[in-house]
Amino acid sequence: YYRILTYLYFPVQYAGFFLGAYLISTGDLSGWAQLGLALTVGTVGGVGINNAHELGHKKVKAERRLAKLVLAQTGYG
């Protein structure tokens, strides 16, 4: 169960990142909404760092590669 959740976090994290970038680029958000969106995307990325940390401990090479992909979105690795 928990292993599946660590795998599923990757597409959710990137979907949120790209959706946030799209919403900011359209220019339809107020300053407060932009700030809230930036904090939300940053928090999701921060949780992704923890997720990647756990994936990095695994012996399976694919899981360690997934950890690097999760870290790439935050520029942390």
PDB file of C-alpha atoms in Angstrom, residues 7-51:
ATOM      1  CA  TYR A   7       4.951   5.861  -6.797  1.00  0.00           C
ATOM      2  CA  LEU A   8       1.723   7.800  -7.295  1.00  0.00           C
ATOM      3  CA  TYR A   9       3.079  10.956  -5.685  1.00  0.00           C
ATOM      4  CA  PHE A  10       5.398  11.555  -8.656  1.00  0.00           C
ATOM      5  CA  PRO A  11       2.690  12.264 -11.289  1.00  0.00           C
ATOM      6  CA  VAL A  12       0.619  14.237  -8.771  1.00  0.00           C
ATOM      7  CA  GLN A  13       3.620  16.421  -7.935  1.00  0.00           C
ATOM      8  CA  TYR A  14       4.442  17.166 -11.567  1.00  0.00           C
ATOM      9  CA  ALA A  15       0.800  17.731 -12.508  1.00  0.00           C
ATOM     10  CA  GLY A  16       0.501  20.299  -9.728  1.00  0.00           C
ATOM     11  CA  PHE A  17       3.720  21.984 -10.811  1.00  0.00           C
ATOM     12  CA  PHE A  18       2.699  22.313 -14.453  1.00  0.00           C
ATOM     13  CA  LEU A  19      -0.849  23.341 -13.575  1.00  0.00           C
ATOM     14  CA  GLY A  20       0.549  26.002 -11.262  1.00  0.00           C
ATOM     15  CA  ALA A  21       2.893  27.252 -13.976  1.00  0.00           C
ATOM     16  CA  TYR A  22      -0.006  27.419 -16.415  1.00  0.00           C
ATOM     17  CA  LEU A  23      -2.217  29.321 -13.985  1.00  0.00           C
ATOM     18  CA  ILE A  24       0.534  31.838 -13.228  1.00  0.00           C
ATOM     19  CA  SER A  25       1.281  32.312 -16.939  1.00  0.00           C
ATOM     20  CA  THR A  26      -2.323  33.131 -17.816  1.00  0.00           C
ATOM     21  CA  GLY A  27      -2.160  36.197 -15.578  1.00  0.00           C
ATOM     22  CA  ASP A  28      -5.742  35.846 -14.331  1.00  0.00           C
ATOM     23  CA  LEU A  29      -4.807  35.440 -10.650  1.00  0.00           C
ATOM     24  CA  SER A  30      -4.597  38.210  -8.081  1.00  0.00           C
ATOM     25  CA  GLY A  31      -1.370  38.759  -6.192  1.00  0.00           C
ATOM     26  CA  TRP A  32      -2.685  36.903  -3.151  1.00  0.00           C
ATOM     27  CA  ALA A  33      -3.813  33.991  -5.313  1.00  0.00           C
ATOM     28  CA  GLN A  34      -0.381  33.837  -6.942  1.00  0.00           C
ATOM     29  CA  LEU A  35       1.264  33.819  -3.525  1.00  0.00           C
ATOM     30  CA  GLY A  36      -1.055  31.058  -2.307  1.00  0.00           C
ATOM     31  CA  LEU A  37      -0.419  29.000  -5.420  1.00  0.00           C
ATOM     32  CA  ALA A  38       3.348  29.416  -5.081  1.00  0.00           C
ATOM     33  CA  LEU A  39       3.228  28.335  -1.440  1.00  0.00           C
ATOM     34  CA  THR A  40       1.060  25.343  -2.310  1.00  0.00           C
ATOM     35  CA  VAL A  41       3.306  24.171  -5.147  1.00  0.00           C
ATOM     36  CA  GLY A  42       6.335  24.690  -2.904  1.00  0.00           C
ATOM     37  CA  THR A  43       4.782  22.631  -0.133  1.00  0.00           C
ATOM     38  CA  VAL A  44       3.945  19.819  -2.546  1.00  0.00           C
ATOM     39  CA  GLY A  45       7.560  19.914  -3.734  1.00  0.00           C
ATOM     40  CA  GLY A  46       8.768  19.790  -0.136  1.00  0.00           C
ATOM     41  CA  VAL A  47       6.719  16.682   0.540  1.00  0.00           C
ATOM     42  CA  GLY A  48       8.190  15.298  -2.688  1.00  0.00           C
ATOM     43  CA  ILE A  49      11.684  15.706  -1.215  1.00  0.00           C
ATOM     44  CA  ASN A  50      10.668  13.471   1.693  1.00  0.00           C
ATOM     45  CA  ASN A  51       9.107  10.984  -0.717  1.00  0.00           C
TER      46      ASN A  51
END
